Every structure is written in structure tokens, then in C-alpha cells.
PDB file of C-alpha atoms in Angstrom:
ATOM      1  CA  MET A  29      27.822  40.509  70.204  1.00 41.00           C
ATOM      2  CA  ASN A  30      26.795  38.581  67.486  1.00 57.00           C
ATOM      3  CA  ASN A  31      28.617  38.902  64.068  1.00 61.00           C
ATOM      4  CA  LYS A  32      26.455  39.424  60.624  1.00 77.00           C
ATOM      5  CA  THR A  33      29.036  38.066  57.854  1.00 83.00           C
ATOM      6  CA  GLN A  34      29.043  35.295  55.554  1.00 87.00           C
ATOM      7  CA  THR A  35      31.875  33.971  53.509  1.00 88.00           C
ATOM      8  CA  PRO A  36      31.465  33.779  50.339  1.00 91.00           C
ATOM      9  CA  LEU A  37      31.854  30.235  49.770  1.00 91.00           C
ATOM     10  CA  ARG A  38      29.155  29.509  52.669  1.00 91.00           C
ATOM     11  CA  PHE A  39      26.744  32.101  50.533  1.00 93.00           C
ATOM     12  CA  SER A  40      27.547  29.387  47.953  1.00 94.00           C
ATOM     13  CA  MET A  41      27.101  26.773  49.124  1.00 92.00           C
ATOM     14  CA  LEU A  42      23.411  27.501  50.567  1.00 93.00           C
ATOM     15  CA  CYS A  43      22.265  29.106  47.506  1.00 93.00           C
ATOM     16  CA  LEU A  44      23.680  25.877  45.953  1.00 91.00           C
ATOM     17  CA  PHE A  45      22.268  23.510  47.915  1.00 90.00           C
ATOM     18  CA  THR A  46      19.485  24.377  48.244  1.00 90.00           C
ATOM     19  CA  TRP A  47      17.980  25.628  44.827  1.00 88.00           C
ATOM     20  CA  GLY A  48      17.582  28.896  45.550  1.00 88.00           C
ATOM     21  CA  PHE A  49      15.845  29.041  48.234  1.00 91.00           C
ATOM     22  CA  TYR A  50      17.769  30.219  50.859  1.00 93.00           C
ATOM     23  CA  GLN A  51      18.250  33.688  48.242  1.00 95.00           C
ATOM     24  CA  VAL A  52      15.483  34.230  49.416  1.00 95.00           C
ATOM     25  CA  PHE A  53      16.068  34.488  52.757  1.00 93.00           C
ATOM     26  CA  TRP A  54      18.725  36.256  52.330  1.00 95.00           C
ATOM     27  CA  PHE A  55      17.441  39.065  51.069  1.00 96.00           C
ATOM     28  CA  HIS A  56      14.475  38.868  53.777  1.00 96.00           C
ATOM     29  CA  ARG A  57      16.972  38.987  55.993  1.00 95.00           C
ATOM     30  CA  GLN A  58      18.752  42.071  54.583  1.00 96.00           C
ATOM     31  CA  TRP A  59      15.380  43.781  53.809  1.00 96.00           C
ATOM     32  CA  ARG A  60      14.263  43.122  57.383  1.00 96.00           C
ATOM     33  CA  TRP A  61      17.758  44.777  58.725  1.00 95.00           C
ATOM     34  CA  LEU A  62      17.657  48.076  56.451  1.00 95.00           C
ATOM     35  CA  LYS A  63      13.803  48.694  57.623  1.00 96.00           C
ATOM     36  CA  GLU A  64      14.463  48.718  61.117  1.00 95.00           C
ATOM     37  CA  ARG A  65      17.724  50.723  60.343  1.00 94.00           C
ATOM     38  CA  ASP A  66      16.452  53.675  57.879  1.00 94.00           C
ATOM     39  CA  SER A  67      12.881  52.826  59.057  1.00 94.00           C
ATOM     40  CA  LEU A  68      11.686  51.778  56.015  1.00 94.00           C
ATOM     41  CA  ASP A  69       8.051  51.440  55.378  1.00 95.00           C
ATOM     42  CA  ILE A  70       7.848  47.829  53.961  1.00 95.00           C
ATOM     43  CA  LYS A  71       7.250  45.002  53.924  1.00 96.00           C
ATOM     44  CA  PRO A  72      10.249  42.723  54.286  1.00 95.00           C
ATOM     45  CA  TRP A  73       9.414  39.333  52.431  1.00 96.00           C
ATOM     46  CA  ALA A  74       7.370  40.589  50.056  1.00 96.00           C
ATOM     47  CA  ARG A  75      10.807  41.813  48.995  1.00 96.00           C
ATOM     48  CA  ALA A  76      12.677  39.126  49.198  1.00 95.00           C
ATOM     49  CA  LEU A  77       9.450  36.821  46.914  1.00 94.00           C
ATOM     50  CA  LEU A  78       9.656  39.440  44.479  1.00 94.00           C
ATOM     51  CA  ALA A  79      13.614  39.933  45.124  1.00 93.00           C
ATOM     52  CA  PHE A  80      13.002  40.135  40.688  1.00 90.00           C
ATOM     53  CA  PHE A  81      11.890  43.579  40.950  1.00 95.00           C
ATOM     54  CA  PHE A  82      13.196  44.936  44.042  1.00 96.00           C
ATOM     55  CA  VAL A  83      17.047  43.232  43.769  1.00 96.00           C
ATOM     56  CA  ASP A  84      18.826  46.849  42.322  1.00 96.00           C
ATOM     57  CA  ALA A  85      16.846  48.892  45.146  1.00 95.00           C
ATOM     58  CA  LEU A  86      18.571  46.630  47.834  1.00 96.00           C
ATOM     59  CA  PHE A  87      22.462  46.067  46.111  1.00 96.00           C
ATOM     60  CA  LYS A  88      22.548  49.669  45.296  1.00 95.00           C
ATOM     61  CA  ARG A  89      21.619  50.357  49.181  1.00 95.00           C
ATOM     62  CA  ILE A  90      23.934  48.091  50.235  1.00 95.00           C
ATOM     63  CA  PHE A  91      27.116  49.184  48.466  1.00 95.00           C
ATOM     64  CA  GLU A  92      25.950  52.672  49.919  1.00 94.00           C
ATOM     65  CA  LEU A  93      26.848  50.981  52.997  1.00 94.00           C
ATOM     66  CA  ALA A  94      29.742  49.905  52.447  1.00 94.00           C
ATOM     67  CA  LYS A  95      31.209  52.873  51.169  1.00 93.00           C
ATOM     68  CA  GLU A  96      29.730  55.211  53.884  1.00 92.00           C
ATOM     69  CA  LYS A  97      32.542  52.519  56.030  1.00 92.00           C
ATOM     70  CA  GLY A  98      35.226  52.827  53.368  1.00 89.00           C
ATOM     71  CA  HIS A  99      34.460  50.912  51.266  1.00 89.00           C
ATOM     72  CA  ALA A 100      35.669  51.042  47.398  1.00 86.00           C
ATOM     73  CA  ALA A 101      32.455  50.200  46.070  1.00 73.00           C
ATOM     74  CA  GLY A 102      31.709  51.391  42.603  1.00 68.00           C
ATOM     75  CA  GLY A 103      28.398  51.747  40.779  1.00 74.00           C
ATOM     76  CA  ALA A 104      28.456  47.781  40.074  1.00 89.00           C
ATOM     77  CA  ALA A 105      24.834  47.654  41.538  1.00 91.00           C
ATOM     78  CA  PRO A 106      22.997  47.912  38.581  1.00 93.00           C
ATOM     79  CA  TRP A 107      25.402  45.667  36.427  1.00 95.00           C
ATOM     80  CA  LEU A 108      24.947  42.545  39.361  1.00 95.00           C
ATOM     81  CA  ALA A 109      21.276  43.471  39.364  1.00 95.00           C
ATOM     82  CA  ALA A 110      21.141  42.837  35.538  1.00 95.00           C
ATOM     83  CA  ALA A 111      22.847  39.550  35.946  1.00 96.00           C
ATOM     84  CA  TYR A 112      21.693  38.153  38.851  1.00 96.00           C
ATOM     85  CA  ILE A 113      18.141  39.121  36.281  1.00 95.00           C
ATOM     86  CA  LEU A 114      19.414  37.349  33.375  1.00 95.00           C
ATOM     87  CA  LEU A 115      20.467  34.213  35.784  1.00 95.00           C
ATOM     88  CA  VAL A 116      16.885  33.999  36.818  1.00 93.00           C
ATOM     89  CA  LEU A 117      15.524  34.264  33.730  1.00 93.00           C
ATOM     90  CA  CYS A 118      17.775  31.420  31.993  1.00 90.00           C
ATOM     91  CA  TRP A 119      14.491  29.449  34.093  1.00 87.00           C
ATOM     92  CA  TYR A 120      11.995  29.489  30.779  1.00 89.00           C
ATOM     93  CA  LEU A 121      15.455  27.617  29.147  1.00 87.00           C
ATOM     94  CA  PRO A 122      14.762  23.968  27.498  1.00 85.00           C
ATOM     95  CA  SER A 123      15.949  21.514  30.409  1.00 74.00           C
ATOM     96  CA  PRO A 124      18.974  20.897  30.770  1.00 74.00           C
ATOM     97  CA  TRP A 125      19.770  24.755  30.349  1.00 83.00           C
ATOM     98  CA  ARG A 126      17.351  26.127  32.628  1.00 83.00           C
ATOM     99  CA  MET A 127      19.605  25.188  35.415  1.00 82.00           C
ATOM    100  CA  VAL A 128      21.825  27.872  34.614  1.00 89.00           C
ATOM    101  CA  ILE A 129      19.190  29.148  37.706  1.00 89.00           C
ATOM    102  CA  LEU A 130      21.723  27.519  39.855  1.00 88.00           C
ATOM    103  CA  LEU A 131      23.920  30.302  39.180  1.00 92.00           C
ATOM    104  CA  SER A 132      21.823  33.431  39.979  1.00 94.00           C
ATOM    105  CA  PHE A 133      23.757  34.281  43.429  1.00 95.00           C
ATOM    106  CA  ILE A 134      27.003  34.392  41.136  1.00 95.00           C
ATOM    107  CA  PRO A 135      26.522  37.657  41.146  1.00 96.00           C
ATOM    108  CA  MET A 136      25.524  38.322  44.607  1.00 96.00           C
ATOM    109  CA  LEU A 137      29.112  37.931  45.804  1.00 96.00           C
ATOM    110  CA  PRO A 138      30.110  41.486  45.658  1.00 95.00           C
ATOM    111  CA  VAL A 139      27.438  42.463  47.546  1.00 95.00           C
ATOM    112  CA  VAL A 140      27.759  40.223  49.842  1.00 95.00           C
ATOM    113  CA  MET A 141      31.375  40.922  50.474  1.00 94.00           C
ATOM    114  CA  ALA A 142      30.359  44.191  50.107  1.00 94.00           C
ATOM    115  CA  LEU A 143      28.019  43.296  53.660  1.00 94.00           C
ATOM    116  CA  ASN A 144      31.237  41.792  55.032  1.00 92.00           C
ATOM    117  CA  TYR A 145      33.591  44.741  54.813  1.00 93.00           C
ATOM    118  CA  TYR A 146      30.474  46.757  56.565  1.00 93.00           C
ATOM    119  CA  TRP A 147      30.108  44.446  58.879  1.00 91.00           C
ATOM    120  CA  ALA A 148      33.633  44.329  59.933  1.00 90.00           C
ATOM    121  CA  GLN A 149      33.890  47.857  60.117  1.00 91.00           C
ATOM    122  CA  GLU A 150      30.644  48.180  62.261  1.00 89.00           C
ATOM    123  CA  LEU A 151      31.162  45.581  64.656  1.00 87.00           C
ATOM    124  CA  PRO A 152      35.201  45.249  64.627  1.00 84.00           C
ATOM    125  CA  ASP A 153      35.830  43.269  68.042  1.00 84.00           C
ATOM    126  CA  ALA A 154      32.974  40.692  66.406  1.00 80.00           C
ATOM    127  CA  PRO A 155      33.975  36.966  66.525  1.00 79.00           C
ATOM    128  CA  ALA A 156      34.748  35.618  63.026  1.00 74.00           C
ATOM    129  CA  PRO A 157      32.428  32.832  62.503  1.00 76.00           C
ATOM    130  CA  THR A 158      33.542  29.869  62.277  1.00 77.00           C
ATOM    131  CA  GLY A 159      31.797  26.303  59.976  1.00 80.00           C
ATOM    132  CA  PHE A 160      28.123  25.548  59.840  1.00 84.00           C
ATOM    133  CA  SER A 161      25.205  25.990  62.479  1.00 85.00           C
ATOM    134  CA  THR A 162      23.243  22.565  63.055  1.00 89.00           C
ATOM    135  CA  GLY A 163      21.019  24.205  60.788  1.00 88.00           C
ATOM    136  CA  GLU A 164      22.283  24.808  57.908  1.00 88.00           C
ATOM    137  CA  LYS A 165      24.117  21.294  57.871  1.00 91.00           C
ATOM    138  CA  VAL A 166      20.929  20.155  58.120  1.00 93.00           C
ATOM    139  CA  THR A 167      20.148  22.260  55.337  1.00 91.00           C
ATOM    140  CA  LEU A 168      23.231  21.317  52.854  1.00 92.00           C
ATOM    141  CA  ALA A 169      22.985  17.730  54.311  1.00 93.00           C
ATOM    142  CA  VAL A 170      19.508  17.507  52.341  1.00 93.00           C
ATOM    143  CA  GLY A 171      20.125  20.079  49.811  1.00 91.00           C
ATOM    144  CA  GLY A 172      23.094  18.236  48.506  1.00 89.00           C
ATOM    145  CA  LEU A 173      20.994  14.709  48.616  1.00 92.00           C
ATOM    146  CA  PHE A 174      18.001  16.228  46.866  1.00 88.00           C
ATOM    147  CA  THR A 175      20.922  18.390  43.985  1.00 83.00           C
ATOM    148  CA  ALA A 176      22.369  14.478  43.792  1.00 85.00           C
ATOM    149  CA  LEU A 177      18.859  13.005  42.921  1.00 86.00           C
ATOM    150  CA  MET A 178      17.482  15.551  40.312  1.00 78.00           C
ATOM    151  CA  LEU A 179      21.072  16.012  38.407  1.00 77.00           C
ATOM    152  CA  LEU A 180      21.018  12.113  38.179  1.00 80.00           C
ATOM    153  CA  LEU A 181      17.467  11.900  36.805  1.00 77.00           C
ATOM    154  CA  THR A 182      17.824  14.915  34.622  1.00 70.00           C
ATOM    155  CA  LEU A 183      21.053  13.955  33.400  1.00 73.00           C
ATOM    156  CA  ALA A 184      21.080  10.814  33.311  1.00 70.00           C
ATOM    157  CA  PRO A 185      20.654   8.409  29.797  1.00 65.00           C
ATOM    158  CA  ASN A 186      18.026   6.141  30.292  1.00 64.00           C
ATOM    159  CA  ALA A 187      16.569   8.475  33.537  1.00 58.00           C
ATOM    160  CA  PRO A 188      12.532   7.874  34.078  1.00 57.00           C
ATOM    161  CA  LEU A 189      12.213  11.410  33.635  1.00 53.00           C
ATOM    162  CA  ARG A 190      13.813  11.414  30.210  1.00 52.00           C
ATOM    163  CA  ARG A 191      11.572   8.396  28.955  1.00 52.00           C
ATOM    164  CA  LEU A 192       8.328  10.351  29.842  1.00 51.00           C
ATOM    165  CA  THR A 193       8.879  12.464  27.671  1.00 51.00           C
ATOM    166  CA  PRO A 194       9.711  12.211  23.540  1.00 53.00           C
ATOM    167  CA  ASN A 195      11.423  15.609  22.782  1.00 56.00           C
ATOM    168  CA  PRO A 196      14.330  16.079  26.298  1.00 54.00           C
ATOM    169  CA  GLY A 197      14.496  20.098  25.719  1.00 55.00           C
ATOM    170  CA  SER A 198      10.783  20.131  27.552  1.00 55.00           C
ATOM    171  CA  CYS A 199       9.582  19.706  30.932  1.00 56.00           C
ATOM    172  CA  TRP A 200       6.396  18.329  30.483  1.00 55.00           C
ATOM    173  CA  PRO A 201       5.503  14.537  29.644  1.00 55.00           C
ATOM    174  CA  THR A 202       3.390  14.825  26.833  1.00 55.00           C
ATOM    175  CA  THR A 203       3.435  10.519  26.796  1.00 57.00           C
ATOM    176  CA  LYS A 204       1.864   8.632  29.492  1.00 57.00           C
ATOM    177  CA  PRO A 205       4.504   6.036  30.727  1.00 57.00           C
ATOM    178  CA  THR A 206       4.305   2.189  30.047  1.00 60.00           C
ATOM    179  CA  SER A 207       6.519   1.100  33.046  1.00 60.00           C
ATOM    180  CA  TRP A 208       9.300   2.503  34.910  1.00 58.00           C
ATOM    181  CA  SER A 209      11.839  -0.138  34.047  1.00 53.00           C
TER     182      SER A 209
END
């Protein structure tokens, strides 16, 4: 029996260190499962890539399934979806404020916990997940290095990316660099 639960910490770390790309994978995995479970005529990859438009429907369905199993899930799905959408829209803020988009996984945490409840009821004898898989470890290591590099290049006072732009709030270079020294 395969346990399909995921701790909120594991989910958060994967979302954070992959800069949100794990969220696309997570959305795809949930839509694919719902397609098989409910015999839906949908394309999970399209709904994952366009999660912005389908997040509310997914959150509602997960809460419905958890509630069927006895979870005290309320009507939070629309609010969590709205919070997710607002955080995703933070991408349009000037730099470095646009990095708030990295927090877009936070409204997903109650959904992950409701899904964990569902799977705990559906597969009660499944062993609890322990640690990270090898692929997740590699993803976290590479993502962690990339995150550290991007934070250094974005936030350091004399970073090369800051010297390219006369306006630190702009993400597009408007001057040609003379040297990187």
C-alpha cells in the first residue's frame, strides 16, 4: 500500500526551493488523481499549468472529499483560492517585492492537510512517509543553491544585477554594463 500523504513541512520546502515549480507538479498530480477517480474528461497538465483559473475548483473538490471522510473542512476553499491568486499576482510587483510570490504555497497548506486527512481515512494501514526521496533531496539541494544565488544577486548591495539597472525596482536592464568588476 502506498501512502499518499505529505507533511506540510515537506510540501513547503519543495515549493520554496523549487520557486513554485513543485506547485505545478502537485496540481498536476491532484488533477490526474481526480480524473482517474471521478472519470473526468479533463487534461490534468493543462489544469496544472493554468492553475490560476482552476485552483478554486480543485480546492473545493479536495475539501468535499475530506469532508465525506469526516474532516471538519468548512467553506474555506474560495478564500484560500483567492489568497493563492493574490500571491501569484505579486509577480507583477516591482523587484524585490515580487519575491512574495514564493509564499503562494501558504494558502495551499490547509488543502494539503485536508488531503492528508482523506488519505489517512482511505488508506489507514499505509505506512507513514519518512524523509525525502532521492529525487526530492536532489531537487532541494539544487533548488537551495539556486535560491541562495538568486537571493545574493537580488539583495546584495553591489550585486551585478543591481549594477545593470539604474532603477532597483525595475527588472529590465536599461544600461549596458561596462564591466562586472
